[in-house]
PDB file of C-alpha atoms in Angstrom:
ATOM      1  CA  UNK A   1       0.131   7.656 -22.733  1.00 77.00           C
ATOM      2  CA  UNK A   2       1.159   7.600 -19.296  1.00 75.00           C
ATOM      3  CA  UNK A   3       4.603   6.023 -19.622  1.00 80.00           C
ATOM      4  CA  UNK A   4       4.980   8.712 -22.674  1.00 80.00           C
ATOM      5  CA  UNK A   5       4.363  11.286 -20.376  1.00 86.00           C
ATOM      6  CA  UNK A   6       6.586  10.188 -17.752  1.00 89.00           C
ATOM      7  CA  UNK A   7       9.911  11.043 -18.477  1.00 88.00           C
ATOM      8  CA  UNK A   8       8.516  14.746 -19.398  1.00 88.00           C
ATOM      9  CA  UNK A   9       7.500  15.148 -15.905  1.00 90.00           C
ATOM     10  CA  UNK A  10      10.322  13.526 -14.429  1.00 90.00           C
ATOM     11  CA  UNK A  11      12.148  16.790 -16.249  1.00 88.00           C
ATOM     12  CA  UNK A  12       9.279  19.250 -15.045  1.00 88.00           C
ATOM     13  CA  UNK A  13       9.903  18.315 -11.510  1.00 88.00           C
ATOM     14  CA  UNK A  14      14.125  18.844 -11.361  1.00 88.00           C
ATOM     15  CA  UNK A  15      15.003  21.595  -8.998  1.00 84.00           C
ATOM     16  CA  UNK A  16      12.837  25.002  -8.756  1.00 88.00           C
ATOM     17  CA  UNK A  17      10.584  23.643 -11.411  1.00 85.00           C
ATOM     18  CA  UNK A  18       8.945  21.210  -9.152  1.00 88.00           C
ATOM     19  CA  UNK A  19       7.493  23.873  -7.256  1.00 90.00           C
ATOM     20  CA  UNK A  20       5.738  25.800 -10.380  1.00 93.00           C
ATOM     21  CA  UNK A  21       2.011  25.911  -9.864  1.00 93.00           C
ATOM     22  CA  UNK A  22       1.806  26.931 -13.690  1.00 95.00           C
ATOM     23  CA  UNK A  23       2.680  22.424 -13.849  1.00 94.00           C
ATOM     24  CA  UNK A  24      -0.399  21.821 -11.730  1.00 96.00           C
ATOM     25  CA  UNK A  25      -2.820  21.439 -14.629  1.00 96.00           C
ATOM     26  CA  UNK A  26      -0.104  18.781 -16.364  1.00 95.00           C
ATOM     27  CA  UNK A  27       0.832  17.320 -13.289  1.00 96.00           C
ATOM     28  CA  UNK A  28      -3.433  16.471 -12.647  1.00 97.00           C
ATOM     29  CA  UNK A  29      -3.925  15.726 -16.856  1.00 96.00           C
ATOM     30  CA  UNK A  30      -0.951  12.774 -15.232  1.00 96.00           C
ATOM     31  CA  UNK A  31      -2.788  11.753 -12.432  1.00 97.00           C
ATOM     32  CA  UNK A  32      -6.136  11.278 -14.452  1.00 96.00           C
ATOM     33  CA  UNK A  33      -3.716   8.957 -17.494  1.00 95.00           C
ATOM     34  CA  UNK A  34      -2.398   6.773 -14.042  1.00 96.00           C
ATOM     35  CA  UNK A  35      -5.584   6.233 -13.137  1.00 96.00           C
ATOM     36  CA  UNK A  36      -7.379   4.911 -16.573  1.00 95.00           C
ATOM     37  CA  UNK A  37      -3.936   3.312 -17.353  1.00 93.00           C
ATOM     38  CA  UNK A  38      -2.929   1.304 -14.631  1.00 93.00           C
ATOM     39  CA  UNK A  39       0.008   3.120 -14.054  1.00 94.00           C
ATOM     40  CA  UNK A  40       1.746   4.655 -10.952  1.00 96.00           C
ATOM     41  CA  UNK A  41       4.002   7.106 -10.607  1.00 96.00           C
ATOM     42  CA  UNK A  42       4.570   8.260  -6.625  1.00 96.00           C
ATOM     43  CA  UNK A  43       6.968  11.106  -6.786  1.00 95.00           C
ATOM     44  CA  UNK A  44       4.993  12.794  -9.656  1.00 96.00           C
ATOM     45  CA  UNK A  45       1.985  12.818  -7.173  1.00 97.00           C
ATOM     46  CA  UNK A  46       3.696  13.761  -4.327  1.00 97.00           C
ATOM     47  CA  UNK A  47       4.610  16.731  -5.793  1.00 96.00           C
ATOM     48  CA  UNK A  48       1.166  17.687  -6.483  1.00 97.00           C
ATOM     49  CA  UNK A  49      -0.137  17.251  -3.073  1.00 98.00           C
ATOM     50  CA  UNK A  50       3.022  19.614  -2.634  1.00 97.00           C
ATOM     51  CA  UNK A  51       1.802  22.026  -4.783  1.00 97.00           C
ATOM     52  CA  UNK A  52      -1.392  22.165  -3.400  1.00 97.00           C
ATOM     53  CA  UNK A  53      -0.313  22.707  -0.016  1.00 96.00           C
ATOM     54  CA  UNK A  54       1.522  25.854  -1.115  1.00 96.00           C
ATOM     55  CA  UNK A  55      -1.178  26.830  -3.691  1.00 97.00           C
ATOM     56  CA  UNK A  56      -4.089  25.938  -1.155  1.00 96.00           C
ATOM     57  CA  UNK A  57      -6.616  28.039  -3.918  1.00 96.00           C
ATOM     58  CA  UNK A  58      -6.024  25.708  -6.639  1.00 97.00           C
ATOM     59  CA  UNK A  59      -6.793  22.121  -4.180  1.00 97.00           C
ATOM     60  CA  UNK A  60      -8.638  19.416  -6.266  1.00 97.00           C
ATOM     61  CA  UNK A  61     -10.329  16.952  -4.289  1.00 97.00           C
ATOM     62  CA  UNK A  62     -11.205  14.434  -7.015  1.00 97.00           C
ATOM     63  CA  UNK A  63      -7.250  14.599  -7.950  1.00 97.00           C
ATOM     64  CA  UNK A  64      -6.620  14.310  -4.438  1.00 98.00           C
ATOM     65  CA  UNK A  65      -8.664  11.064  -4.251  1.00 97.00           C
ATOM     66  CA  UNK A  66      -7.032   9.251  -7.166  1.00 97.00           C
ATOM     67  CA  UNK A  67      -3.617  10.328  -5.981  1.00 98.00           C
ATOM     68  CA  UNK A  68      -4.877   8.661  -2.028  1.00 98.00           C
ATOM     69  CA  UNK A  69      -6.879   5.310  -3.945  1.00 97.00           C
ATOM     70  CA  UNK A  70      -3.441   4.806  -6.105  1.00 97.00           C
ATOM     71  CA  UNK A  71      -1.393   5.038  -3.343  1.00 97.00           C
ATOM     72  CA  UNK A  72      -3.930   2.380  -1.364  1.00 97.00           C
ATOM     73  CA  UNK A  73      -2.944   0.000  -4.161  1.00 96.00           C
ATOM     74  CA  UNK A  74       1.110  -0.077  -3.397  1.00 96.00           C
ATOM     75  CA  UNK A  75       0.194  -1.561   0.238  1.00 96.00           C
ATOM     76  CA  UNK A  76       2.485  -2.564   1.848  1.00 94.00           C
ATOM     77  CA  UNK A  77       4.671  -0.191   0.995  1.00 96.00           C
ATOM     78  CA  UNK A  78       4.077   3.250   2.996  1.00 95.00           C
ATOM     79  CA  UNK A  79       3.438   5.833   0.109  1.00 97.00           C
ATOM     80  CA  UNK A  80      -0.143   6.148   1.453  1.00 97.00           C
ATOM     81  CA  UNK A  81       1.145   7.874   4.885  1.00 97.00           C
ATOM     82  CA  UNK A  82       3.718   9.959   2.693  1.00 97.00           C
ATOM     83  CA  UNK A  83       0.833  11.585   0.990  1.00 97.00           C
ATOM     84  CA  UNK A  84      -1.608  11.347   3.792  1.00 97.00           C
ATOM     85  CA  UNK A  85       1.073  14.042   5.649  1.00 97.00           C
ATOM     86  CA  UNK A  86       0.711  16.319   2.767  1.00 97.00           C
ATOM     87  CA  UNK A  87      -3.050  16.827   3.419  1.00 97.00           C
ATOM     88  CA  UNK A  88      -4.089  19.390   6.114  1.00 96.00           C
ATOM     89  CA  UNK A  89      -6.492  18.255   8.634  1.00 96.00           C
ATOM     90  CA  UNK A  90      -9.565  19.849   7.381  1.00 96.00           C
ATOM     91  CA  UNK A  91      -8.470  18.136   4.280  1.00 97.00           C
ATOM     92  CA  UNK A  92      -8.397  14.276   5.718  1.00 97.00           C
ATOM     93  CA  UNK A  93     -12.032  15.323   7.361  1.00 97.00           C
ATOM     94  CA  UNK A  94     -13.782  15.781   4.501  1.00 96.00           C
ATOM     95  CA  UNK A  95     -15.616  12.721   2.249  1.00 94.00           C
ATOM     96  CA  UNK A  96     -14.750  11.094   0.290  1.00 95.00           C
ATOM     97  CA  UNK A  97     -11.009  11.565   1.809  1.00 97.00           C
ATOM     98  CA  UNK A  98     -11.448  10.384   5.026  1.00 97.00           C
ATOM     99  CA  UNK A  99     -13.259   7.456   3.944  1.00 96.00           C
ATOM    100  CA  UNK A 100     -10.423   6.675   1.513  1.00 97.00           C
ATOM    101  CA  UNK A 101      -7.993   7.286   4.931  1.00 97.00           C
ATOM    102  CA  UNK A 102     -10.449   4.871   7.127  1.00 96.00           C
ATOM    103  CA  UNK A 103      -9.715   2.164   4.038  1.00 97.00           C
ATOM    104  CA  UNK A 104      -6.330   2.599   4.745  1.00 97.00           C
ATOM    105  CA  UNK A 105      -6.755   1.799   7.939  1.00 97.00           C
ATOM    106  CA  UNK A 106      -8.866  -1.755   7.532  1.00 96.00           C
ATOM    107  CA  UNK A 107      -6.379  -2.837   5.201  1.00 96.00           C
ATOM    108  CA  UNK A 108      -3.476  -1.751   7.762  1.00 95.00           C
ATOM    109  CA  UNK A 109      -5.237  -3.865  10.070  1.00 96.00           C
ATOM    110  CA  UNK A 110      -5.585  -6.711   7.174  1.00 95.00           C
ATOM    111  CA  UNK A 111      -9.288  -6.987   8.342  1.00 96.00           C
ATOM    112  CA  UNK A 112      -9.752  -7.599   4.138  1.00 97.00           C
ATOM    113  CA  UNK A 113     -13.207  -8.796   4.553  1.00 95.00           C
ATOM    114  CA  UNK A 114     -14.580  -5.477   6.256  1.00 96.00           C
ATOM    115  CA  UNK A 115     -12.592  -3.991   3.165  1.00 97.00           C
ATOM    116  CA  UNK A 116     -14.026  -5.564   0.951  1.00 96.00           C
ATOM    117  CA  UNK A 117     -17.703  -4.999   2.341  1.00 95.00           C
ATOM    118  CA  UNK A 118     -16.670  -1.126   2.858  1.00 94.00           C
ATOM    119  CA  UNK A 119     -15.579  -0.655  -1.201  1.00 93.00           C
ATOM    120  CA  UNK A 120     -18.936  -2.652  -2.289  1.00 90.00           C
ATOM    121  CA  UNK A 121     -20.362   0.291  -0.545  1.00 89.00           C
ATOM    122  CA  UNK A 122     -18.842   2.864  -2.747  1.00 90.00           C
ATOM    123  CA  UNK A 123     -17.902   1.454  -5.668  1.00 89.00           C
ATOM    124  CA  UNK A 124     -17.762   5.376  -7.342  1.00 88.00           C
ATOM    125  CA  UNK A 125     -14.225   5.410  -5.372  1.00 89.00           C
ATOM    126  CA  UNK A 126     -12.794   2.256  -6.751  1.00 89.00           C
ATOM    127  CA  UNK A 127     -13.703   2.230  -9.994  1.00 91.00           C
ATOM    128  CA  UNK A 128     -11.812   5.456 -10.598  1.00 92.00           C
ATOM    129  CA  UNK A 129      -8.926   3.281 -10.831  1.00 96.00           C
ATOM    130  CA  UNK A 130      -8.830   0.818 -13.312  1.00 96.00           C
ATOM    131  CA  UNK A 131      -6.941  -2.411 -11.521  1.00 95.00           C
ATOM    132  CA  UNK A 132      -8.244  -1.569  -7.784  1.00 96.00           C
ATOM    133  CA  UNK A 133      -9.624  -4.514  -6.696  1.00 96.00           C
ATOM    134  CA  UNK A 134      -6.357  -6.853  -8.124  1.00 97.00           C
ATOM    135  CA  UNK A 135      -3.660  -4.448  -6.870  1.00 97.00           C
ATOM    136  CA  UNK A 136      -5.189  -4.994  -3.202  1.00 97.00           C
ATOM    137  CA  UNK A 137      -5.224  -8.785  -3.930  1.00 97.00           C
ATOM    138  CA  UNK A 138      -1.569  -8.643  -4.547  1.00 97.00           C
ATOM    139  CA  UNK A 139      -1.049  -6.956  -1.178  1.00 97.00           C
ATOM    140  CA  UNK A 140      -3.866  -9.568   0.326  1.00 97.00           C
ATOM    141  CA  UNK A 141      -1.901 -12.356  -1.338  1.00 97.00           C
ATOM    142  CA  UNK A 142       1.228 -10.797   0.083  1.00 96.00           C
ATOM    143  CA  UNK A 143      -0.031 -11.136   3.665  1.00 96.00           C
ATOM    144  CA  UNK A 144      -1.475 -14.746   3.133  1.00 96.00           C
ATOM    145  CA  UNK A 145       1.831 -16.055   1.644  1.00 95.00           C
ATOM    146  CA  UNK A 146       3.356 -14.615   4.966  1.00 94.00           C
ATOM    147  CA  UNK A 147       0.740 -15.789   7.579  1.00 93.00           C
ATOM    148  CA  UNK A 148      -0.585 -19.185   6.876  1.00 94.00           C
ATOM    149  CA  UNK A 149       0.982 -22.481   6.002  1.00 95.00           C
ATOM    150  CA  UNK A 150      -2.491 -23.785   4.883  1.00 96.00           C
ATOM    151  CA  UNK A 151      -5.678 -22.258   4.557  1.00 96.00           C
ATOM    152  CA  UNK A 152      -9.771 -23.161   3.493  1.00 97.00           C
ATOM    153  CA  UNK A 153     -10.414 -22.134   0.408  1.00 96.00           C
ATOM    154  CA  UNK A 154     -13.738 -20.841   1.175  1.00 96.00           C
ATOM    155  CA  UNK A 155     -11.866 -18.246   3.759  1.00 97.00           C
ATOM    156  CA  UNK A 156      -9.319 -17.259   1.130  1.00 97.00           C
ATOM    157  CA  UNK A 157     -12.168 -16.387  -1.156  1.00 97.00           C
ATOM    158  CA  UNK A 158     -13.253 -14.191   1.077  1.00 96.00           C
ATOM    159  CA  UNK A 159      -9.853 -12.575   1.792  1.00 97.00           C
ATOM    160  CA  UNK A 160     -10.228 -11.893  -1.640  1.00 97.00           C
ATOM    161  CA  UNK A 161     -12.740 -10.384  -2.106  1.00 96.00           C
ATOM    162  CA  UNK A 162     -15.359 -13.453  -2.609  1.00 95.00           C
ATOM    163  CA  UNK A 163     -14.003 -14.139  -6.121  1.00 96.00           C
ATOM    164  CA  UNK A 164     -15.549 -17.431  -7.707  1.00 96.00           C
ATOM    165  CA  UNK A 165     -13.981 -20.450  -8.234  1.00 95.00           C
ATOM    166  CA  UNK A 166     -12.225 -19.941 -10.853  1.00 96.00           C
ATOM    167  CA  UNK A 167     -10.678 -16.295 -10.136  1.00 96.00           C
ATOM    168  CA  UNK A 168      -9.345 -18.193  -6.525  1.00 97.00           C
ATOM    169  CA  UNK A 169      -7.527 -20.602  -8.318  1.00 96.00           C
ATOM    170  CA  UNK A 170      -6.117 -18.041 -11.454  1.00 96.00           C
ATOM    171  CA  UNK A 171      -4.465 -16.367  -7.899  1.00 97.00           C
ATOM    172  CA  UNK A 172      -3.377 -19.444  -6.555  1.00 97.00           C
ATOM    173  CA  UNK A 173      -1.061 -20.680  -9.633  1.00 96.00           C
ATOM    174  CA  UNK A 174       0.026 -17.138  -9.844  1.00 96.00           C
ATOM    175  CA  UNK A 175       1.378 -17.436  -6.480  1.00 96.00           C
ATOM    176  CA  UNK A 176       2.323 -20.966  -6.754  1.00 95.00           C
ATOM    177  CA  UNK A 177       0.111 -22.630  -4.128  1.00 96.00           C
ATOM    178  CA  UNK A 178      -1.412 -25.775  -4.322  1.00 96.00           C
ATOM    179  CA  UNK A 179      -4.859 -27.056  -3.999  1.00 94.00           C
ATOM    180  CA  UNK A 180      -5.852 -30.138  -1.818  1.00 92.00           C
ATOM    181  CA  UNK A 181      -9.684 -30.598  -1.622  1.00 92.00           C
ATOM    182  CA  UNK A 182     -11.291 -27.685   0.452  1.00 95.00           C
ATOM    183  CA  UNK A 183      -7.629 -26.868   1.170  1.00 96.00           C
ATOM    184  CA  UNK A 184      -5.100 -24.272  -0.029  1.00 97.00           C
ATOM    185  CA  UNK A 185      -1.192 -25.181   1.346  1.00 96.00           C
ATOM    186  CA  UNK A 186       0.357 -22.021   0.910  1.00 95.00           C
ATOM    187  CA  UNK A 187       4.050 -22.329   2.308  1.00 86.00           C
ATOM    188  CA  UNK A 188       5.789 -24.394   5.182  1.00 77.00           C
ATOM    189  CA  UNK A 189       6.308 -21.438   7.369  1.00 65.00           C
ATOM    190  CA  UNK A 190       8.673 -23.436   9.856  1.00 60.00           C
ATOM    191  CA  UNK A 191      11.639 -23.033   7.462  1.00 57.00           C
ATOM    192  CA  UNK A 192      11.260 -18.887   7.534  1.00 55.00           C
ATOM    193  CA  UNK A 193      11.260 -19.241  10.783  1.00 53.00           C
ATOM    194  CA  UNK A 194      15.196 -20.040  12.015  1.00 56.00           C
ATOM    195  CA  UNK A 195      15.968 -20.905  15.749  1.00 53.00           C
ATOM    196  CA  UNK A 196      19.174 -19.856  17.170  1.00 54.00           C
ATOM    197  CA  UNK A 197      20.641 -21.184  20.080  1.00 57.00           C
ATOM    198  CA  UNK A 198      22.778 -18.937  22.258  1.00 57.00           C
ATOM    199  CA  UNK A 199      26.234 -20.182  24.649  1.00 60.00           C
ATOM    200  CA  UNK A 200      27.210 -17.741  27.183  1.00 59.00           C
ATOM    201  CA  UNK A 201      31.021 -18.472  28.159  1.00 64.00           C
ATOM    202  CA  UNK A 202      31.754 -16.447  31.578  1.00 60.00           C
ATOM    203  CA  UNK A 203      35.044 -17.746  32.906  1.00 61.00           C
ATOM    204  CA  UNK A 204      36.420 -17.244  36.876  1.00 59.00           C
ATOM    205  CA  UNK A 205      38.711 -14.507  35.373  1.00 62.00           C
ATOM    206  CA  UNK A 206      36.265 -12.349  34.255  1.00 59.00           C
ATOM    207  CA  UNK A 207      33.650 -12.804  37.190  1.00 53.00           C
ATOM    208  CA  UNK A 208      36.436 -12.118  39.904  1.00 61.00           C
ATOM    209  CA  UNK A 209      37.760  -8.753  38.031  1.00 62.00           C
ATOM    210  CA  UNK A 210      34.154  -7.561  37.936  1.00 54.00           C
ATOM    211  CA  UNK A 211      33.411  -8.495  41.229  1.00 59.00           C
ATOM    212  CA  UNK A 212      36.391  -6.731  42.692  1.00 62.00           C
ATOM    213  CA  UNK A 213      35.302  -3.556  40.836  1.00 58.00           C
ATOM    214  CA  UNK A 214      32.411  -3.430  42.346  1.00 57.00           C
ATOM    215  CA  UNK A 215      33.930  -3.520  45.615  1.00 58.00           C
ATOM    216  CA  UNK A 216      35.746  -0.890  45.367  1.00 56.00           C
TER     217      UNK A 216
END
């Protein structure tokens, strides 16, 4: 239902119309179908937040907190601080935002496991969103493929949320790793990594005119 709806409020939000509070109660029925569907539309959200800033009597928190978790699970991309800067700051002080703002923040950091540990302490936040937990993984996976040539795999289970044995190696074929022993080799990341060596020519000519510039 949410792709269904999606090109309808991709036509509700084209010029002046994006600004009508009388879409707000669509605009949130969207939100809510992104959430249960897996689905994520950014602009369409944005424009809510929008509307709430200039319609501060008709702010919903719970929308607010789907729109912040959803935007959590497109790391690394930045659409978390684009809606973050829509919020006031009485807004981001309030629970359960600012918690969802100081998950933002762990997972900036990559510190996954204290993520992890912080969500098993709330799971009425994640489970809002159906697809949470794997969207992060993607993002930790992201980060792993990036930052290790080789790794335990008794650490990337725990990067991962402490999945069993069998979830850790359904995300290692996805990514195309391979297992040796205890041992995860994710990529050789000495050919990403390209050395450049740099000749300086300075010939007499150009020393002796910049020298006798500077004399003068």
């Amino acid at each position: 239902m949410a792709e269904a709806m999606r090109q309808q409020v991709a036509n509700m939000l084209r010029g002046i119309e994006r600004y009508n509070p009388e879409n707000l109660p669509t605009l949130e029925r969207y939100v809510g179908m992104q959430s249960q569907e897996n689905a994520y539309d950014l602009e369409a959200n944005l424009a809510v937040l929008k509307l709430y800033q200039f319609n501060p009597h008709k702010y919903n928190k719970d929308i607010t907190c789907k729109i912040l978790l959803k935007a959590l699970t497109n790391f690394p991309h930045t659409d978390f601080i684009l809606c973050r800067c829509l919020l006031s700051e009485k807004q981001c002080a309030e629970k359960p935002v600012d918690q969802i703002i100081y998950l933002a923040d762990i997972l900036e950091r990559c510190d996954f496991q204290a993520f992890w540990n912080r969500i098993l302490g709330m799971p009425e936040l994640s489970l809002q969103i159906v697809g949470f937990a794997d969207s992060i993984r993607k993002f930790v996976c992201h980060v792993v493929g990036i930052t290790f040539q080789t790794v335990e795999k008794a650490l990337l289970s725990e990067l991962l949320g402490g999945v069993d044995a069998q979830t850790l190696s359904h995300w290692i074929k996805k990514y195309g790793w391979k297992e040796d022993g205890q041992m995860v080799f994710i990529a050789n990341q000495d050919e990403n990594i390209k050395t450049k060596n740099i000749t300086e020519k300075i010939d007499f000519e150009s020393v002796a005119a910049l020298m006798a510039a500077c004399q003068r």
